[in-house]
XYZ file of C-alpha atoms in Angstrom:
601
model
C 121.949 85.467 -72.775
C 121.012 83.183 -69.788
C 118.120 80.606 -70.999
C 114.717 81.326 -68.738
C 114.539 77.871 -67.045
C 110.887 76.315 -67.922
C 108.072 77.180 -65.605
C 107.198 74.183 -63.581
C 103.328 74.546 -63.690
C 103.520 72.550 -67.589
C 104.967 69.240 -66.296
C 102.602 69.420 -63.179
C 99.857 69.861 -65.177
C 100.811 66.847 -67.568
C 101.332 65.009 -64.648
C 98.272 65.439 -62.983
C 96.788 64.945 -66.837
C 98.198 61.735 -66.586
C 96.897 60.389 -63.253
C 93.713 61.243 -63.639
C 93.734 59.238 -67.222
C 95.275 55.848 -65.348
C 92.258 56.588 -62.554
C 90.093 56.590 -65.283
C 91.106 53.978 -67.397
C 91.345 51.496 -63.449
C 87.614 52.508 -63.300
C 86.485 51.680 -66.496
C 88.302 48.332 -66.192
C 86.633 47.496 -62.743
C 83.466 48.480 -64.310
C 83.757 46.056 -67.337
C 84.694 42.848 -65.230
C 82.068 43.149 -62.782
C 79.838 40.354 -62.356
C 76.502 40.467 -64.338
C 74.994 37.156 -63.077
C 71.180 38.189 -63.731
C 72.215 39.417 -67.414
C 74.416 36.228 -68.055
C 71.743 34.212 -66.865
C 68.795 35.700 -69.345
C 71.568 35.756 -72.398
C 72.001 32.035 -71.980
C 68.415 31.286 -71.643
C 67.955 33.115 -74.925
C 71.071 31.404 -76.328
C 69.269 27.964 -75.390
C 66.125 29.136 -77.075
C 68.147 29.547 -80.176
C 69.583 26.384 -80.381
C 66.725 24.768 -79.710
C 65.193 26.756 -82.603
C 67.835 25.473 -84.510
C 68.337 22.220 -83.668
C 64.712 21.663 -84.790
C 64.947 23.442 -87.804
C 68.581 22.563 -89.514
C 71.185 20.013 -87.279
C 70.649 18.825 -83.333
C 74.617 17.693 -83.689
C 75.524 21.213 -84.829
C 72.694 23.147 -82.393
C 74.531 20.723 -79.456
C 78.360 21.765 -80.691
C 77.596 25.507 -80.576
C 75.385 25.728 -77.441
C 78.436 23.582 -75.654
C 80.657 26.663 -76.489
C 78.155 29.263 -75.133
C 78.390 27.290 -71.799
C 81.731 26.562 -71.631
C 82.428 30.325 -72.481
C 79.164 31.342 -69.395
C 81.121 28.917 -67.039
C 84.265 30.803 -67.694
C 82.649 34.401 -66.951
C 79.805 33.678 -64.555
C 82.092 31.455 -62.104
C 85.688 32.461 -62.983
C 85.213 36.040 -63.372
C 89.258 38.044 -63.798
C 91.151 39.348 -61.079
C 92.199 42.370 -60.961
C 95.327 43.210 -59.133
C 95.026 45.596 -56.378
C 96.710 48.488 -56.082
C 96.922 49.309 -60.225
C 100.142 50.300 -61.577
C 100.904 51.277 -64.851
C 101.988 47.636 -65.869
C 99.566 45.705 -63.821
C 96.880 47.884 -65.577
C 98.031 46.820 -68.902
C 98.042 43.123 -68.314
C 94.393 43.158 -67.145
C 93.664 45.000 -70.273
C 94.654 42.624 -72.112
C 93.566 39.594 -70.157
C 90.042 41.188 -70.264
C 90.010 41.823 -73.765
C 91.308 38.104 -74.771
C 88.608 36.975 -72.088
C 85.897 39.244 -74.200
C 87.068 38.227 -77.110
C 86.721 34.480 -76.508
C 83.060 34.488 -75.074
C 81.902 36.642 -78.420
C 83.824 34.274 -80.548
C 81.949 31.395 -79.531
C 78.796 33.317 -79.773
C 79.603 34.359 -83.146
C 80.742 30.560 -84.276
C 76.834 30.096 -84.870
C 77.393 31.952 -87.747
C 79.384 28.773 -89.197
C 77.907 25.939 -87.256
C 73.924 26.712 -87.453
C 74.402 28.271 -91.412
C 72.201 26.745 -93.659
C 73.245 26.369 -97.046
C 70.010 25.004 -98.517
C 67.686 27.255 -96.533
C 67.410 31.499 -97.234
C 64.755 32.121 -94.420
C 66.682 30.293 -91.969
C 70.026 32.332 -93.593
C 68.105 35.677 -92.664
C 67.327 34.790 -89.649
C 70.419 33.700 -88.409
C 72.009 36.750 -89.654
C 69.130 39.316 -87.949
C 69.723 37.276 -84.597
C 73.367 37.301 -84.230
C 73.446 41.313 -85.680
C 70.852 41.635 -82.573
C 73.460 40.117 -80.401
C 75.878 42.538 -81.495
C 73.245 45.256 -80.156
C 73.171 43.619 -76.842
C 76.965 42.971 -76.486
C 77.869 46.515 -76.994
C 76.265 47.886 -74.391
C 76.689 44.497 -71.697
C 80.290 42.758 -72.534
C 82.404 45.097 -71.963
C 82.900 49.251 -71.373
C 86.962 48.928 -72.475
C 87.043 49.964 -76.375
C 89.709 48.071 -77.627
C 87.661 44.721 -76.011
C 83.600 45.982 -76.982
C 85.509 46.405 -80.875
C 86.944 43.318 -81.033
C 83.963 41.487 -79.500
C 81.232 42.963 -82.022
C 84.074 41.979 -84.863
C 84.275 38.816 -83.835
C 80.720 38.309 -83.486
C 79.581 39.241 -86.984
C 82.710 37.982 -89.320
C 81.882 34.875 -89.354
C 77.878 35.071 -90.731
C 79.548 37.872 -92.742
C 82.396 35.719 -94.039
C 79.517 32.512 -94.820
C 76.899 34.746 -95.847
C 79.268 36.211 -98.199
C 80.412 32.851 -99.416
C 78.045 30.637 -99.402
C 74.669 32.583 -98.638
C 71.865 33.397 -101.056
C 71.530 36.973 -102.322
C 69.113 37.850 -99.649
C 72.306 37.038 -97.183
C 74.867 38.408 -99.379
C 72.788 41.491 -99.207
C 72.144 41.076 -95.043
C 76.271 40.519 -94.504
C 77.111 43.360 -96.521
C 75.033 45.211 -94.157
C 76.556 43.618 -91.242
C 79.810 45.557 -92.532
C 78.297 48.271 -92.070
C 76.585 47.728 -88.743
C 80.446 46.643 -87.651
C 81.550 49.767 -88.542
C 78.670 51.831 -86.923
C 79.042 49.674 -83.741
C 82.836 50.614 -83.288
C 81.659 54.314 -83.469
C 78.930 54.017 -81.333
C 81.264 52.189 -78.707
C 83.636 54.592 -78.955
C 81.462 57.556 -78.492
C 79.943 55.989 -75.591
C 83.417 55.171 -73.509
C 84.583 58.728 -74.271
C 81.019 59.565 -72.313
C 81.225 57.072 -69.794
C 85.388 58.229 -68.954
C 84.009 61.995 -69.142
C 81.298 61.097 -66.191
C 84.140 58.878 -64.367
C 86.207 61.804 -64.566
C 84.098 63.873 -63.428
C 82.634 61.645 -60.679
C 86.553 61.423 -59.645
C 86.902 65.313 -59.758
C 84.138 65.442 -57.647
C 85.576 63.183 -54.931
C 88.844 64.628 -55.201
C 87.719 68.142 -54.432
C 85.384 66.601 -51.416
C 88.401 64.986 -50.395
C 90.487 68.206 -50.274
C 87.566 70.064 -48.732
C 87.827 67.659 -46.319
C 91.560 67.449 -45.967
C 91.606 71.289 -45.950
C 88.806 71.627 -42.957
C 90.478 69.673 -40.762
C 94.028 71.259 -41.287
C 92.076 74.118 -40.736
C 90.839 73.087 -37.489
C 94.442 71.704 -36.235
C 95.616 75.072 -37.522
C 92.941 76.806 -35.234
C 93.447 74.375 -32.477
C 97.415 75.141 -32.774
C 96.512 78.952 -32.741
C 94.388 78.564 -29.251
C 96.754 76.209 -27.872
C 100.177 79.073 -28.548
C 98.013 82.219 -27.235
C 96.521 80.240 -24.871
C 100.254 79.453 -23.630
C 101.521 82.997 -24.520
C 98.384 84.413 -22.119
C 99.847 82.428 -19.413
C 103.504 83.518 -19.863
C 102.528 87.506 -20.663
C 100.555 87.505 -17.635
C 102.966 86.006 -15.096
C 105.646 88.791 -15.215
C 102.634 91.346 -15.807
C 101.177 90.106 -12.512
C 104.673 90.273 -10.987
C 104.866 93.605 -11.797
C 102.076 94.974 -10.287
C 102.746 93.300 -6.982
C 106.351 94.311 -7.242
C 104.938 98.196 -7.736
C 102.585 97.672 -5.431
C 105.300 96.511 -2.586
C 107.897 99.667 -3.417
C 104.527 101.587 -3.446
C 104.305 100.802 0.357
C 107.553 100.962 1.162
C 107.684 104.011 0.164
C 105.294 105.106 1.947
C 106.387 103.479 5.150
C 109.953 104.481 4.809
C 111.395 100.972 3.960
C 115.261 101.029 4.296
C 117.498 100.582 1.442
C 117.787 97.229 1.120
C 114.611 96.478 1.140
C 113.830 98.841 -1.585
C 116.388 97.958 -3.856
C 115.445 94.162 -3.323
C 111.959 95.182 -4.923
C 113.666 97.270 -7.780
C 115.424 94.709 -8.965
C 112.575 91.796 -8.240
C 110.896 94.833 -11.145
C 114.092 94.349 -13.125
C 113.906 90.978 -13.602
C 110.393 90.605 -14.495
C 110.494 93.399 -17.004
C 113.225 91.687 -18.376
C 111.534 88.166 -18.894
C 108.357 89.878 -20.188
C 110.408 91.610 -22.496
C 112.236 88.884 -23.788
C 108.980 86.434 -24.456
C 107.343 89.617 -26.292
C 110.507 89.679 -28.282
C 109.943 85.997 -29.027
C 106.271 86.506 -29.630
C 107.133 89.331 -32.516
C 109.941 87.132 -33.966
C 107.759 83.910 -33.907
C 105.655 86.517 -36.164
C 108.381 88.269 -38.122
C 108.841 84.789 -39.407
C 105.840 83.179 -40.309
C 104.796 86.497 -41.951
C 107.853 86.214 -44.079
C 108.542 89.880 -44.058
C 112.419 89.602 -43.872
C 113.556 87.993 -47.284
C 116.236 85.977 -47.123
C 119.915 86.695 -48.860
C 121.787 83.851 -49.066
C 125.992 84.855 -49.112
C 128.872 83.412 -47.940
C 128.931 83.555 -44.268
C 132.346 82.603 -42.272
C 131.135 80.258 -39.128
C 134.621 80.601 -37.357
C 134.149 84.765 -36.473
C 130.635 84.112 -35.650
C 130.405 81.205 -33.747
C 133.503 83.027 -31.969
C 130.900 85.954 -31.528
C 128.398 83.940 -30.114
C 130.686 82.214 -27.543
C 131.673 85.984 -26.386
C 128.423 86.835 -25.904
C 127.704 83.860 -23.608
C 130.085 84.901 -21.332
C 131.974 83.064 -18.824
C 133.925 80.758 -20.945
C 131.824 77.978 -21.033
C 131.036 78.008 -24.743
C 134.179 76.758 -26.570
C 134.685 77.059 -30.371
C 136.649 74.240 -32.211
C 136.082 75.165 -36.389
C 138.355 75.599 -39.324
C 139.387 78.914 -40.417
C 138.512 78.053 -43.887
C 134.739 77.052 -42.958
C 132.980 79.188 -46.022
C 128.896 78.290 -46.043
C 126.664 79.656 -47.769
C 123.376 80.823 -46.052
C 121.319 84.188 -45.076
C 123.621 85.580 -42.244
C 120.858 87.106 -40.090
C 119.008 83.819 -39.784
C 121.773 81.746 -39.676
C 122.913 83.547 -36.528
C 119.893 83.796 -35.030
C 119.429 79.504 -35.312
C 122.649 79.673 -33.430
C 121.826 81.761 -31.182
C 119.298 80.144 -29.845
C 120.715 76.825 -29.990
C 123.454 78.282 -27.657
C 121.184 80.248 -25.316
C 119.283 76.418 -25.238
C 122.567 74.570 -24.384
C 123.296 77.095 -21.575
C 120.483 77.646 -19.850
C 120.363 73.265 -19.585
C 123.404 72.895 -18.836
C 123.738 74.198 -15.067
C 127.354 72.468 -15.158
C 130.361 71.879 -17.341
C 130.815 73.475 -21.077
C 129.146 74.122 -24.727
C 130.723 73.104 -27.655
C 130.122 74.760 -31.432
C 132.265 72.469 -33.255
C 132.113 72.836 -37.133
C 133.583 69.855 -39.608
C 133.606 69.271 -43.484
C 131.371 66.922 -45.263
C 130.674 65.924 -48.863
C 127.335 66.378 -50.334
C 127.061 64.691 -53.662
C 129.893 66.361 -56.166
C 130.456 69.337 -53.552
C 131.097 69.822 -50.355
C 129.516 70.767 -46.970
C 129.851 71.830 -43.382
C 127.771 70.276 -40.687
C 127.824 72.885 -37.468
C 126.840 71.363 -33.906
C 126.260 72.141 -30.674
C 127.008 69.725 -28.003
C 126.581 70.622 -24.264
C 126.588 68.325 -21.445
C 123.616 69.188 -19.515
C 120.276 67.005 -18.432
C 119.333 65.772 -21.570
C 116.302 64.777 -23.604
C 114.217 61.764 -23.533
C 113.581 59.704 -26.629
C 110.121 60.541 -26.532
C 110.418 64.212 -26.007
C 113.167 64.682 -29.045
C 110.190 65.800 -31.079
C 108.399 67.893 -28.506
C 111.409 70.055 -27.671
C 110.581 71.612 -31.247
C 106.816 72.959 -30.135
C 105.893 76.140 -28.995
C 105.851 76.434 -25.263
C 107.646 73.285 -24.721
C 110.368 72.736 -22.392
C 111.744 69.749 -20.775
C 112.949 69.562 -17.095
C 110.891 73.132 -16.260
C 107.234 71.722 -15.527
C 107.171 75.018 -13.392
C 107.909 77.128 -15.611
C 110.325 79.150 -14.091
C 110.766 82.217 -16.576
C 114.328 82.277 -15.376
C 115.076 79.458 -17.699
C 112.957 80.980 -20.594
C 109.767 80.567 -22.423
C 110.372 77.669 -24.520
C 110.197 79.466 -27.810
C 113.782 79.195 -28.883
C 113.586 76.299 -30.250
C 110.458 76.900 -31.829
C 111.736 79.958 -33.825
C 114.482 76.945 -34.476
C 112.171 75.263 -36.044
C 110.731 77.823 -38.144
C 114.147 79.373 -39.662
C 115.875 76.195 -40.046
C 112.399 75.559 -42.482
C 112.752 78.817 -44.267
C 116.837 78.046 -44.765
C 116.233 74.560 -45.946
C 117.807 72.780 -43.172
C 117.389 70.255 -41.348
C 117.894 70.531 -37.254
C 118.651 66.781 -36.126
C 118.927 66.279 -32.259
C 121.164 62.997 -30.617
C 120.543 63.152 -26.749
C 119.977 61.166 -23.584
C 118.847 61.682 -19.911
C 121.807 62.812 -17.742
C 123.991 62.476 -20.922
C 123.439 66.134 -22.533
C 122.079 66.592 -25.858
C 123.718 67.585 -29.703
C 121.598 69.687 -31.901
C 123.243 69.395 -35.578
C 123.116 70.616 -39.237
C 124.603 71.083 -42.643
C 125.041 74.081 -44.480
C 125.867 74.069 -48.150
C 129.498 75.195 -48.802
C 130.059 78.930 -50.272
C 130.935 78.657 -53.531
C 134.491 79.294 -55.207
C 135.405 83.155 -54.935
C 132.373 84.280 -52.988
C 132.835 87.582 -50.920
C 132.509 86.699 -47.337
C 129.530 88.686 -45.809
C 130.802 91.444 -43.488
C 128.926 91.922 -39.908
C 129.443 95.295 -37.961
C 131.813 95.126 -35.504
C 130.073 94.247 -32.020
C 130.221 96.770 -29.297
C 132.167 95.431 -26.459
C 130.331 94.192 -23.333
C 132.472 97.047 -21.303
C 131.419 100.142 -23.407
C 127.918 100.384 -21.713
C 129.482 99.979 -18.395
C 131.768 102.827 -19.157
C 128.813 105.129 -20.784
C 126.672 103.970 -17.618
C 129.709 105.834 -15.888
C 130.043 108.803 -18.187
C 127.886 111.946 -15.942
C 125.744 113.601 -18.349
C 125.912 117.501 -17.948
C 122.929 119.151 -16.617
C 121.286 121.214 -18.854
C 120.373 119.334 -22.046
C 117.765 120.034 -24.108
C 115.610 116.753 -25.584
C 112.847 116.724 -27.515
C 110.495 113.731 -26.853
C 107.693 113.013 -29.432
C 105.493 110.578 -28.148
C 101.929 109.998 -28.191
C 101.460 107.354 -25.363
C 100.909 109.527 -22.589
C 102.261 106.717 -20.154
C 105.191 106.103 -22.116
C 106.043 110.079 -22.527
C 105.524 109.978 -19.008
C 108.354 107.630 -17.822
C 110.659 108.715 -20.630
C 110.002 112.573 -18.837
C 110.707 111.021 -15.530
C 113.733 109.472 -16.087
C 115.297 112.779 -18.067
C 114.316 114.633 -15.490
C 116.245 112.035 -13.219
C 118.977 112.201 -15.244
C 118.687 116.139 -15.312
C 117.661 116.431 -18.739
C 115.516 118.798 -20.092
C 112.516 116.850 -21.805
C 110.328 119.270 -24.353
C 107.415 116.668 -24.595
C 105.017 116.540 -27.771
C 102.364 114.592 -28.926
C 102.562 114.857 -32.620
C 105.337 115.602 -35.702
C 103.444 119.213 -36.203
C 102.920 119.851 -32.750
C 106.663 119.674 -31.946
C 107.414 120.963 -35.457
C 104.948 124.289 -34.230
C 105.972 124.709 -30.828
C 109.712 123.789 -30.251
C 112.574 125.677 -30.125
C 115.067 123.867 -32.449
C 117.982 125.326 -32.185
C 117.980 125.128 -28.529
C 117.265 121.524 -28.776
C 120.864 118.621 -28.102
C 118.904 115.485 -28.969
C 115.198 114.084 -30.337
C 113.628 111.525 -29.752
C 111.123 110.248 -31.924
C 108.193 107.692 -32.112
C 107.911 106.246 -35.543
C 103.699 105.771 -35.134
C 102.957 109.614 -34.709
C 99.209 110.664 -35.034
C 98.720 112.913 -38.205
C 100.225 112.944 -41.263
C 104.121 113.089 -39.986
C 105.481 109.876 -39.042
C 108.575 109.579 -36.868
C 110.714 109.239 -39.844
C 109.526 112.395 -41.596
C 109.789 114.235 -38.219
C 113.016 113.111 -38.162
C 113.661 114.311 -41.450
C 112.832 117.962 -41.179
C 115.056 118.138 -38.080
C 118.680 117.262 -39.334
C 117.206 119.622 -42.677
C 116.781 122.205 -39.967
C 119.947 121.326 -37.455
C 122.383 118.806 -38.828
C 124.149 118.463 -35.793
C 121.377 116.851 -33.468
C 121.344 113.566 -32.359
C 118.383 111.964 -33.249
C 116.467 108.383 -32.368
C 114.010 106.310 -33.781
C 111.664 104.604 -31.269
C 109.068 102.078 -32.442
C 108.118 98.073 -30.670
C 109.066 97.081 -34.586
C 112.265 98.148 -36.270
C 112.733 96.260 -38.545
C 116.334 95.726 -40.773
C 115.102 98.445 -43.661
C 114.338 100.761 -40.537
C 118.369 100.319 -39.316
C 119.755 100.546 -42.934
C 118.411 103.848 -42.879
C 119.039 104.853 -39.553
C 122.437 103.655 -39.988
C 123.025 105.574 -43.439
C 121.256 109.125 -41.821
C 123.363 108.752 -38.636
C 121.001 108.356 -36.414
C 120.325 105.788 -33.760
C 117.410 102.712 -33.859
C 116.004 102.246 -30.436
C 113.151 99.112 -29.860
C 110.682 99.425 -27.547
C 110.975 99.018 -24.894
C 114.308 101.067 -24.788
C 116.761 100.058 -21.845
C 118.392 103.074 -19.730
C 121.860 102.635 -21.159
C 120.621 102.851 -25.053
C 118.848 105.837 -24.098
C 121.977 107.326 -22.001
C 124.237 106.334 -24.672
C 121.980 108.775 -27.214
C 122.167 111.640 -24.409
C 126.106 111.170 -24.296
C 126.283 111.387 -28.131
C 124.239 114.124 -28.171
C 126.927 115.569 -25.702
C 129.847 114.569 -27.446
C 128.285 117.351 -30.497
C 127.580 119.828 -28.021
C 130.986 119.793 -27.171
């Protein structure tokens, strides 16, 4: 049986047990060496008032000797008070205690000395009183020398042993009886001092609570505010970029509108098609951004960690580039271990980066081993040779709407997202995206991935359709004559999908709801379906789907939704059907139609 590892939350706790202790103990330190000059001054008044007393009554010589220890011991604490070091660490903290509490334990010594030097053998009045002055020293010095334990006990020891000690010894029975109860006073002293520290940490502790949670009040109020200021700042940005192509849109429809109308030639009209083309395709690809950027801080695809090989998929990724320029250069036995889909899309857009800024000459994925501690590693880059990056802008390039060398913002050249959604994977994968680059000199983008380990099964990817099969379904006529049902309830969207059947000529049946088309259609008449996944009612797209292969297993069916997400293509994959996201390009629609034909026979 495999041990449960221990839950992390115990040493945490102990460890934040044992900070706040040291804060508290630092506190109560600074507390008991800070200077007390009006008290000192009134104790040694009284201190010469007993002397005096004394000096009268019994011996000047003696009176003189013990009031020259008081000051000696006042000199010491009013004008050389202790240092303390600052920060505290565990062992600096210890050394002040124990300077402090030899420091205490010196000035209540010399206090207590009276108890030797102004004893009065001969006298039993003067015996008494001695004894009831020094035990109301002991009063004052537990609550004024010191709020450290250890030091306040060993100060109000020190102060009464010795008239206990003489009393005991030499006294008369009045003092023998006064010094037994100084015993006893010591005793209820140290538990009175105790109790009182274990107060006076409690309130510290809690004073230190309190300031702690203002702190992180604090702390969390204004990451709040950068967060909110961050928020404003990326729709602020997306506004701008979802609007441009939007805008071009409608002044592109607006032109072929006219030209329509005026009988523009050819040319001219196909000019304005494609200027359409071309800015559905860039607001397509920064909403595909925008709902990745989201996919990922939402967290909704968990990662799987297996053992990916980089040589087939960085040789995948130069394919799809096209034209040769990205070139490959990686070991066959490269092995890492990592969550395939996000590992491919970092790459992705770390090649789609070095391309687009990189007008001339090549891309490079080159992959090479590396040892991380006892195992071993591979660290993947991506070198191109285009303009470059500025020192100062390394970090930039990482932001959301950031690019470098496009102040225009040309949405030819992108959106600057891609490396933001960089950023964001290479944080959920636990790795770390360095950049090396220079002005004119082109720019290297590089990690390490952890190596799979020994007998892993190398995650499998689908075989990628080639770039020539939609060309050849593009030139594949579809018959006249089929029969599609279209379930959608945007009327716009139903709309165009009708229009372009009906270009095709396809037969659309057009419904705005599961039951609807479920009540009204004539099934087994119908060569294809195509279905929304967000239906109104209590049918989704999936359900719909459903009850049609139940009813006619040989009809080729889609799913159509903005967000289809991996769980929606597992099962689309394992049903047979197809997974189509919005918005769905001409050829992945034709290529349904043409399946749909291919059953028809």
């Amino acid at each position: 049986m495999t041990p449960t590892p221990a839950s992390p939350t115990a040493p945490a706790a102990a460890s934040d047990s044992r900070d706040d202790r040291f804060a508290i103990q630092c506190e109560v330190l600074r507390l008991s060496v800070r200077p007390i000059g009006p008290v000192l001054l009134v104790q040694y008044l009284l201190n010469c008032g007993v002397a005096a007393l004394f000096a009268w009554q019994y011996s000047l010589t003696r009176a003189l000797v013990w009031i020259a220890l008081v000051t000696g011991v006042t000199v010491m604490r009013g004008f050389f008070p202790q240092r303390l070091p600052e920060p505290f660490t565990s062992g600096t903290l210890r050394t002040a205690q124990r300077t402090h509490t030899l420091r205490t334990a010196i000035w209540e010594l010399a206090h207590g000395l009276a108890g030797v030097l102004l004893f009065n053998p001969a006298s039993a009045d003067l015996q008494l009183l001695l004894g009831l002055i020094l035990m109301g020293m002991t009063l004052s010095s537990a609550f004024s020398v010191s709020f450290y334990t250890p030091a306040t006990q060993l100060a109000i020891t020190l102060l009464l042993a010795p008239i206990i000690v003489t009393g005991l010894w030499m006294g008369a029975p009045v003092m023998m009886a006064v010094a037994v109860i100084g015993i006893g006073l010591i005793a209820m002293m140290w538990k009175l001092v105790a109790e009182r520290s274990r107060q006076l940490e409690e309130n510290i502790g809690l004073r230190l609570n309190e300031r702690t949670l203002r702190e992180q009040a604090l702390a969390g109020l204004r990451a709040s505010e950068h967060a909110q200021a961050e928020r404003l700042r990326f729709f602020s940005a997306a506004n701008h970029d979802l609007r441009q192509p939007v805008m071009a849109i409608g002044l592109q429809a607006e032109v072929l509108r006219q030209q329509l109308n005026n009988g523009a030639d050819m040319e001219a009209v196909q000019h304005t098609v494609g200027s359409l083309a071309r800015a559905q395709q860039a607001l397509e690809g920064l909403t595909n951004q925008l709902l990745e950027i989201g996919r990922i801080e939402a967290a909704v695809d968990p990662l799987r960690p297996a053992a990916v090989a980089l040589a087939p998929l960085l040789q995948e990724l130069a394919r799809q580039a096209g034209d040769g320029r990205v070139l490959v250069r990686c070991p066959r036995d490269a092995i890492a271990w990592s969550d395939t889909v996000s590992l491919r899309r970092v790459l992705a857009n770390l090649v789609d980066n070095a391309v687009k800024f990189t007008p001339r000459g090549r891309v490079l994925l080159a992959v090479r081993a590396r040892r991380r501690g006892a195992g071993r590693a591979w660290r993947v880059e991506v070198r191109d040779s285009g303009i470059g990056i500025a020192a100062d802008a390394q970090q930039r390039v990482f932001n959301d709407f950031e690019q470098i060398g496009n102040v225009e913002r040309n949405l030819q050249r992108g959106h600057g997202l891609g490396l933001a959604i960089v950023r964001r994977l290479a944080a959920q994968l636990g790795i770390a995206v360095s950049l090396r680059s220079a002005p004119g000199r082109g720019s290297v983008f590089s990690f390490e991935l952890p190596a799979a380990p020994e007998g892993a099964v190398v995650a499998t990817r689908p075989a990628a359709v080639a770039q020539n099969d939609g060309d050849e379904a593009a030139r594949t006529p579809l018959r006249p004559g089929l029969a599609v049902l279209v379930v959608e309830d945007n009327t716009v969207v139903a709309d165009s999908l009708s229009a372009l059947l009906l270009q095709w000529e396809v037969e659309p049946r057009v419904y705005a709801s599961a039951a609807e088309a479920l009540a009204l259609a004539d099934l087994r008449a119908l060569d294809a379906a195509l279905c929304d996944i967000r239906l109104p009612g209590a049918l989704d797209g999936i359900a719909l789907a459903e009850k049609l292969q139940r009813q006619k297993p040989s009809l080729a069916i889609a799913l159509i939704s903005a967000d289809i997400n991996e769980a929606t293509q597992r099962l689309a994959a394992e049903r047979g059907w197809h997974a189509l996201r919005k918005p769905v390009q001409p050829d992945e629609l034709r290529g349904v139609l043409l399946k749909a034909q291919q059953l028809r026979g």
